[in-house]
Short mmCIF file of C-alpha atoms in Angstrom, two decimals:
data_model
loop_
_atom_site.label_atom_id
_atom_site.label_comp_id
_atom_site.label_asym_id
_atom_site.label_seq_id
_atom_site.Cartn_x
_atom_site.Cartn_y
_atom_site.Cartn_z
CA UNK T 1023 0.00 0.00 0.00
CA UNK T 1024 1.30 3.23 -1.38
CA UNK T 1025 2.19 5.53 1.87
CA UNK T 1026 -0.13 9.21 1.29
CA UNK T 1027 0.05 12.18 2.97
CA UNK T 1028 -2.98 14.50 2.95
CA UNK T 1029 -2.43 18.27 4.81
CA UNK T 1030 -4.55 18.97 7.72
CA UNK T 1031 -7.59 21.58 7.38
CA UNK T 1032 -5.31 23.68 9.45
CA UNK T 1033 -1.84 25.83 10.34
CA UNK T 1034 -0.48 22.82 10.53
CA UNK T 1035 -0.33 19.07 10.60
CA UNK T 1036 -1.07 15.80 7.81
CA UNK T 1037 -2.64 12.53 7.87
CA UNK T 1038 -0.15 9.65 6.99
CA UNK T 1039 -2.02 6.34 5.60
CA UNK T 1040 -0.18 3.35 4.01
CA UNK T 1041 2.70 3.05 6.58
CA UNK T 1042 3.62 0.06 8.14
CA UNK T 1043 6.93 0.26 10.55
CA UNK T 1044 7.29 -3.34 10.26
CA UNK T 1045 7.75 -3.23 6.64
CA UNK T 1046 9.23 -0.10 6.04
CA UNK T 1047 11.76 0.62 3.21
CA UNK T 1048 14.27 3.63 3.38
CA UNK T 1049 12.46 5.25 1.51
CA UNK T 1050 9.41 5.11 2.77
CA UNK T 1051 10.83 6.10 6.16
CA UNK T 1052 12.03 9.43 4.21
CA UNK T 1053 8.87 10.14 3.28
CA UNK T 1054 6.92 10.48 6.31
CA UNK T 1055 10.24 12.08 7.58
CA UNK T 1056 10.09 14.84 4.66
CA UNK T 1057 6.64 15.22 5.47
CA UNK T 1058 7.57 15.92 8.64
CA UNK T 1059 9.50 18.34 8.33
CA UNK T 1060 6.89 20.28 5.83
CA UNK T 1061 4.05 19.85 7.75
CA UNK T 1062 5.25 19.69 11.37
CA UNK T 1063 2.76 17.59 13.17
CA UNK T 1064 1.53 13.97 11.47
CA UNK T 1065 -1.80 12.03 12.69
CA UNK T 1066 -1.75 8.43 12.34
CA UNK T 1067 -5.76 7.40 12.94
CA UNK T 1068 -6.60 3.64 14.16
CA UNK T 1069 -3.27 2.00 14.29
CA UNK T 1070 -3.20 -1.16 15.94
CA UNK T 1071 0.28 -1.52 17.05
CA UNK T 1072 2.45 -2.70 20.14
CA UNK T 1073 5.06 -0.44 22.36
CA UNK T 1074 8.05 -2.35 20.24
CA UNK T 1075 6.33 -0.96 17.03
CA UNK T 1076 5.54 2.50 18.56
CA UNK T 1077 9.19 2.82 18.91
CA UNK T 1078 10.14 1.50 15.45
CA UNK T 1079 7.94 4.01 14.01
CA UNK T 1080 9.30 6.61 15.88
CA UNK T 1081 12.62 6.48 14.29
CA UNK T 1082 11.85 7.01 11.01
CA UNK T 1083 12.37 10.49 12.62
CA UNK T 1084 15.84 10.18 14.37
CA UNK T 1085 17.24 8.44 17.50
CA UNK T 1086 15.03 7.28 20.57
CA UNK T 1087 15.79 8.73 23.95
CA UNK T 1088 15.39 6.59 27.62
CA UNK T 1089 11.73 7.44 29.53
CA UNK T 1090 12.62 9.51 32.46
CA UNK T 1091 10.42 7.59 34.42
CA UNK T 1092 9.99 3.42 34.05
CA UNK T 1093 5.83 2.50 34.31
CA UNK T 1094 4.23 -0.55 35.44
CA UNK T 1095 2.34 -0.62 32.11
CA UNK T 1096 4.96 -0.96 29.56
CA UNK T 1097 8.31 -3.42 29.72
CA UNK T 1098 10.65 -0.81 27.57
CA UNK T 1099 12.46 1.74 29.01
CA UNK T 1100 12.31 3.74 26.10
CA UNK T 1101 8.40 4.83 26.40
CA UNK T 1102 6.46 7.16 28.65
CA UNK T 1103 3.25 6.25 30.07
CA UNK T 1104 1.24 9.47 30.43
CA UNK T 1105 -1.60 8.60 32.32
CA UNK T 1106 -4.04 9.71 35.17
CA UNK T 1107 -4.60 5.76 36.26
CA UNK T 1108 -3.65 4.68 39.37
CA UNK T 1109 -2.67 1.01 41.18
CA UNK T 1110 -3.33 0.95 44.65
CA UNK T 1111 -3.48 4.38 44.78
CA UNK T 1112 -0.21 5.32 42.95
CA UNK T 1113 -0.17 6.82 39.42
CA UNK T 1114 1.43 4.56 37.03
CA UNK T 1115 2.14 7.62 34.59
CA UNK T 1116 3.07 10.96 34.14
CA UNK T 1117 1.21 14.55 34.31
CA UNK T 1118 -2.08 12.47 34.81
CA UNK T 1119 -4.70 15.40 34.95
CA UNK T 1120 -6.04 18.76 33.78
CA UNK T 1121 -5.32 21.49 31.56
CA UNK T 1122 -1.15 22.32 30.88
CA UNK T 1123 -0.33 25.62 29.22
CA UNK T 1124 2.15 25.76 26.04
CA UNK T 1125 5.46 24.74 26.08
CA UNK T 1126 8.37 22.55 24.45
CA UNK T 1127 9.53 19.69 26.00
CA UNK T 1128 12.89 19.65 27.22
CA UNK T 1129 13.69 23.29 26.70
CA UNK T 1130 14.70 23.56 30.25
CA UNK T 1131 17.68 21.32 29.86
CA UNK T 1132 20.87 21.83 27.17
CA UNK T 1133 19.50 20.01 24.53
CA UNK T 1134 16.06 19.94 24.41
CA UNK T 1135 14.45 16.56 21.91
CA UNK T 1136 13.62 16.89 18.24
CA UNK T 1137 10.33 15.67 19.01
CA UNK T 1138 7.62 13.20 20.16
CA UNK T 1139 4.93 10.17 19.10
CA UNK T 1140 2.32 9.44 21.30
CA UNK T 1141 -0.12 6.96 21.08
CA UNK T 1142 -3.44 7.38 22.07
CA UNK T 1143 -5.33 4.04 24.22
CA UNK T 1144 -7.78 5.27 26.17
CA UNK T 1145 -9.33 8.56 26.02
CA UNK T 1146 -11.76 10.55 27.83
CA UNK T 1147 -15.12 11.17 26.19
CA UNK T 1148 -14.64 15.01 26.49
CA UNK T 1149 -11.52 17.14 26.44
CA UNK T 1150 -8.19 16.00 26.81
CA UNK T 1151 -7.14 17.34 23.21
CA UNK T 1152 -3.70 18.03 22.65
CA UNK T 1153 -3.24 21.71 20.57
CA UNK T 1154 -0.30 22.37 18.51
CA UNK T 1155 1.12 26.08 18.10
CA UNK T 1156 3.13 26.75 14.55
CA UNK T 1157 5.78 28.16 15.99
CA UNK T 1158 7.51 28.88 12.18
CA UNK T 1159 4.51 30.67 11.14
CA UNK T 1160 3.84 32.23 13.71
CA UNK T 1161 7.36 34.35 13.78
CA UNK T 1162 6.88 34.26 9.90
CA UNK T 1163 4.07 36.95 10.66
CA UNK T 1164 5.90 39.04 13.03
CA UNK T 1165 6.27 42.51 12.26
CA UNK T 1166 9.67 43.37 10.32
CA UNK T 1167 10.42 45.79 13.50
CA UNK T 1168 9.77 42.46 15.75
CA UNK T 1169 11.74 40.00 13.95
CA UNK T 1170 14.75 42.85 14.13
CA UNK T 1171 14.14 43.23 17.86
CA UNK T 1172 14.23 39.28 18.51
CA UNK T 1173 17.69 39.00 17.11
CA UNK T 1174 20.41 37.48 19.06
CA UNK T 1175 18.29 37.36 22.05
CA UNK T 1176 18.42 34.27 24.84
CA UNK T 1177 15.76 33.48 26.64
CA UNK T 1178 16.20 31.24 30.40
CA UNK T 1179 13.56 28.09 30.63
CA UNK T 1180 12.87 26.24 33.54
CA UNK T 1181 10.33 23.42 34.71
CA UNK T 1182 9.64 22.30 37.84
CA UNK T 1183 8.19 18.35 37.12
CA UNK T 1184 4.71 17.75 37.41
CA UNK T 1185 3.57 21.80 36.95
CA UNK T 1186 1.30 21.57 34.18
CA UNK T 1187 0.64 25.99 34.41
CA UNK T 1188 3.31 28.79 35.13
CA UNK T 1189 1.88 29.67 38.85
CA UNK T 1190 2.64 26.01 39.55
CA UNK T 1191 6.65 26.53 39.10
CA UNK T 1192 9.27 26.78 42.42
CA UNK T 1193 12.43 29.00 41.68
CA UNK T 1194 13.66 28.37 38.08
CA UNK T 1195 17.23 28.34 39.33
CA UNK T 1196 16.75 25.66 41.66
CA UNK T 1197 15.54 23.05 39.56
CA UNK T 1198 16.43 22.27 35.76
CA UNK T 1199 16.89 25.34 33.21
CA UNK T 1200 18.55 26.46 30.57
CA UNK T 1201 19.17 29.27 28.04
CA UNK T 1202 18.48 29.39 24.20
CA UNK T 1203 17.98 31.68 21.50
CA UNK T 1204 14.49 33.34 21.82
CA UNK T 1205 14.18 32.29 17.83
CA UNK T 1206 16.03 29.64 17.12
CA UNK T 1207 16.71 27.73 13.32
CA UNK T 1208 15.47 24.25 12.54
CA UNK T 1209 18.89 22.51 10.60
CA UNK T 1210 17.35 20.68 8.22
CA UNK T 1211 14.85 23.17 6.81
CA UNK T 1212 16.67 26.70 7.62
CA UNK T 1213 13.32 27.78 8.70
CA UNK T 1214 12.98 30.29 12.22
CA UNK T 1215 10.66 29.46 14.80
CA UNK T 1216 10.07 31.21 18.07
CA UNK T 1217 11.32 29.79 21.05
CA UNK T 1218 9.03 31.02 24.27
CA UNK T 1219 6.28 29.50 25.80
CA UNK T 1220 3.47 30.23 28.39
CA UNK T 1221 4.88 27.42 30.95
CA UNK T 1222 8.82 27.20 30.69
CA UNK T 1223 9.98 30.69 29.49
CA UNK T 1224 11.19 32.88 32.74
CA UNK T 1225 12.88 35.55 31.15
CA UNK T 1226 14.44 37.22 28.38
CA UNK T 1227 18.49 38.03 29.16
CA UNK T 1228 19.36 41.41 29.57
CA UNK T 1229 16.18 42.86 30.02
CA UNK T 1230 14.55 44.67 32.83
CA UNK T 1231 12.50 42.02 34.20
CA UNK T 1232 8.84 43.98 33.86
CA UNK T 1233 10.08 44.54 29.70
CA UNK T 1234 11.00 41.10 29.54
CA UNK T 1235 7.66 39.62 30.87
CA UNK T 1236 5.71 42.27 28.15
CA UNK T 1237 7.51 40.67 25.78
CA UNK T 1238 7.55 36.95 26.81
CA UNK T 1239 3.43 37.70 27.01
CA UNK T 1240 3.28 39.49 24.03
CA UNK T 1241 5.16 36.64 21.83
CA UNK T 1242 2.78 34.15 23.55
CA UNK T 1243 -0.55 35.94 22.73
CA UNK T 1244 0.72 36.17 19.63
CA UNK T 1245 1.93 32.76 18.74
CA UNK T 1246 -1.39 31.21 20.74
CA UNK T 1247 -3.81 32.65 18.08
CA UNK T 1248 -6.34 30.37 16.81
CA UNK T 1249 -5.05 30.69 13.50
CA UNK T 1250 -1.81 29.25 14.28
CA UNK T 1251 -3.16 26.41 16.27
CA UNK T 1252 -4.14 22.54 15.38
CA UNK T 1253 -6.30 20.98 17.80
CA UNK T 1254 -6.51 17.40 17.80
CA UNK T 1255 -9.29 15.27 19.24
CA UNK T 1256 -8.00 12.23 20.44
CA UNK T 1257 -9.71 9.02 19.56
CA UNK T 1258 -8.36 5.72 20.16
CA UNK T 1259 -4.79 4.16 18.04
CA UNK T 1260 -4.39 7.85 17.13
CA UNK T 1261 -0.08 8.33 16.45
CA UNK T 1262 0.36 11.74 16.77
CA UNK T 1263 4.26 12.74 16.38
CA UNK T 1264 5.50 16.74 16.35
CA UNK T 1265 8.71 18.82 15.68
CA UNK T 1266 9.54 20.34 19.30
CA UNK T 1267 11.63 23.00 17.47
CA UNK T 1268 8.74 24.21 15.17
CA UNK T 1269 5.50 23.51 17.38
CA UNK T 1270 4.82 24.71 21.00
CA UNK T 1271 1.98 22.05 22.72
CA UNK T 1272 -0.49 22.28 24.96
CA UNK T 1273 -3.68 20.19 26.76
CA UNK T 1274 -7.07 20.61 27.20
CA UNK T 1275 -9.11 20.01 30.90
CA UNK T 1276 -11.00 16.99 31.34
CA UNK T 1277 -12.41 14.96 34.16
CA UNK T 1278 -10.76 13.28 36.47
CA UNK T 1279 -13.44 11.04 36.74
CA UNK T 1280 -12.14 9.27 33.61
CA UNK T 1281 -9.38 7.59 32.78
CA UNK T 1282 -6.46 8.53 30.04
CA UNK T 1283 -3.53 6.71 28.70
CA UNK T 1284 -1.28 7.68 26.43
CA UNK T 1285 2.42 6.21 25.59
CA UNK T 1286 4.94 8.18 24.45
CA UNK T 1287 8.23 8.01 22.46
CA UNK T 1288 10.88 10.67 22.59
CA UNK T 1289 13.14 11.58 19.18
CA UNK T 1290 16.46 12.83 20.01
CA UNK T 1291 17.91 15.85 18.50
CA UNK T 1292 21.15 13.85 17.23
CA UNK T 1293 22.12 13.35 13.95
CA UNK T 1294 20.46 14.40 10.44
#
């Protein structure tokens, strides 16, 4: 079955049909990966697939990292359960419940991943979406006077684990952060994207710190605009795998009166 790609209805995003990780060809695995890299964000809907080929699809977009934390409800160490579910009383996942405000993942440490898949298993009823921000367009439509400002600006991120909204955060120097370019350049495209978001971004260096909170606001109202945003409604054996360095993420509320799961693979930022 030839592999097709067909472009959201929005900023962002494509279906892939007519891949199967298990019988994947080089090229084929360059095609999704091209597509990738156009589009940003790609939906697999109704895949019926195990953790072992979860992972083997995920590196059709570079190297796999270690799950920072090992769950009772996979056997590899190299996926994330995110999950509200609990075993005698204990969550067996990650960042179980509620809303969580844009960000990247990993931009508080050094080298923050080149992305993410995650599976969808079992999903709420209502809510629980995931939204995507294009981060490319969005600085694309910045003001000539903006983009000029932005220039060789750093910008220090910092997350305190489990904090799913900024008022949630401790001191962002006494847990993991780090400093990168305010818009920063995806290699294998040359394409900008902006680099702040609503939950990791602290400050901007060298700024007075009420000017650098206008402006770490102002990019964010900007780049959060409806018409730079994909939101995707979960349903189950949705694959949904984005570019960290040209999307900004974010969840939608639900109940805690149901249950979600969702496993994840992280893409390193290594190689080509």
């Amino acid at each position: 079955m030839a592999i097709t790609v067909k472009p959201l209805d929005a900023p962002l995003g494509a279906e892939i049909s007519g891949f199967d990780p298990r019988h994947a060809t080089p090229a084929d695995r360059k095609t999704i990966f091209d597509a990738w890299m156009k589009y940003h964000v790609l939906v697999v809907h109704g895949a019926v697939i195990d953790d072992a080929d979860l992972v083997d699809y995920s590196k059709s977009f570079g190297g796999i990292e270690k799950a920072r934390f090992k769950s009772p409800l996979t056997t590899r160490d190299d996926i994330m359960v995110i999950s509200n579910i609990r075993q005698d009383g204990k969550l067996v996942g990650s960042l179980p419940d509620g809303e969580m405000a844009f960000h990247f993942d990993r931009i508080h440490q050094t080298t923050p991943c080149r992305g993410a898949s995650l599976h969808g298993i079992e999903i709420p009823h209502e809510g629980g979406d995931t939204c995507f921000a294009n981060m490319v367009l969005a600085y694309d439509t910045l003001s000539d006077a903006m983009k000029k400002r932005l220039e060789g600006l750093t910008a220090l991120n910092a997350f305190t684990y489990g904090s799913t909204q900024p008022e949630m955060k401790g001191d962002p120097t006494k847990g993991p952060h780090a400093f990168h370019p305010v818009v920063r350049v995806i290699p294998q495209t040359g394409r900008k994207a902006l680099c702040v978001s609503r939950l990791m971004t602290e400050r901007i260096e060298g700024m007075p710190e009420k000017e650098s909170r206008a402006l770490i606001d102002e990019l964010c109202d900007h780049a959060e605009q409806p018409r730079f945003v994909y939101q995707h409604k979960w349903k189950v054996g949705d694959i949904v795998t984005w570019d960290n360095r040209a999307t900004a993420h974010a969840r939608t509320d639900f109940s805690d009166k149901e249950r979600r799961l969702m496993k994840r693979v992280t893409i390193e930022d290594t190689g080509p």
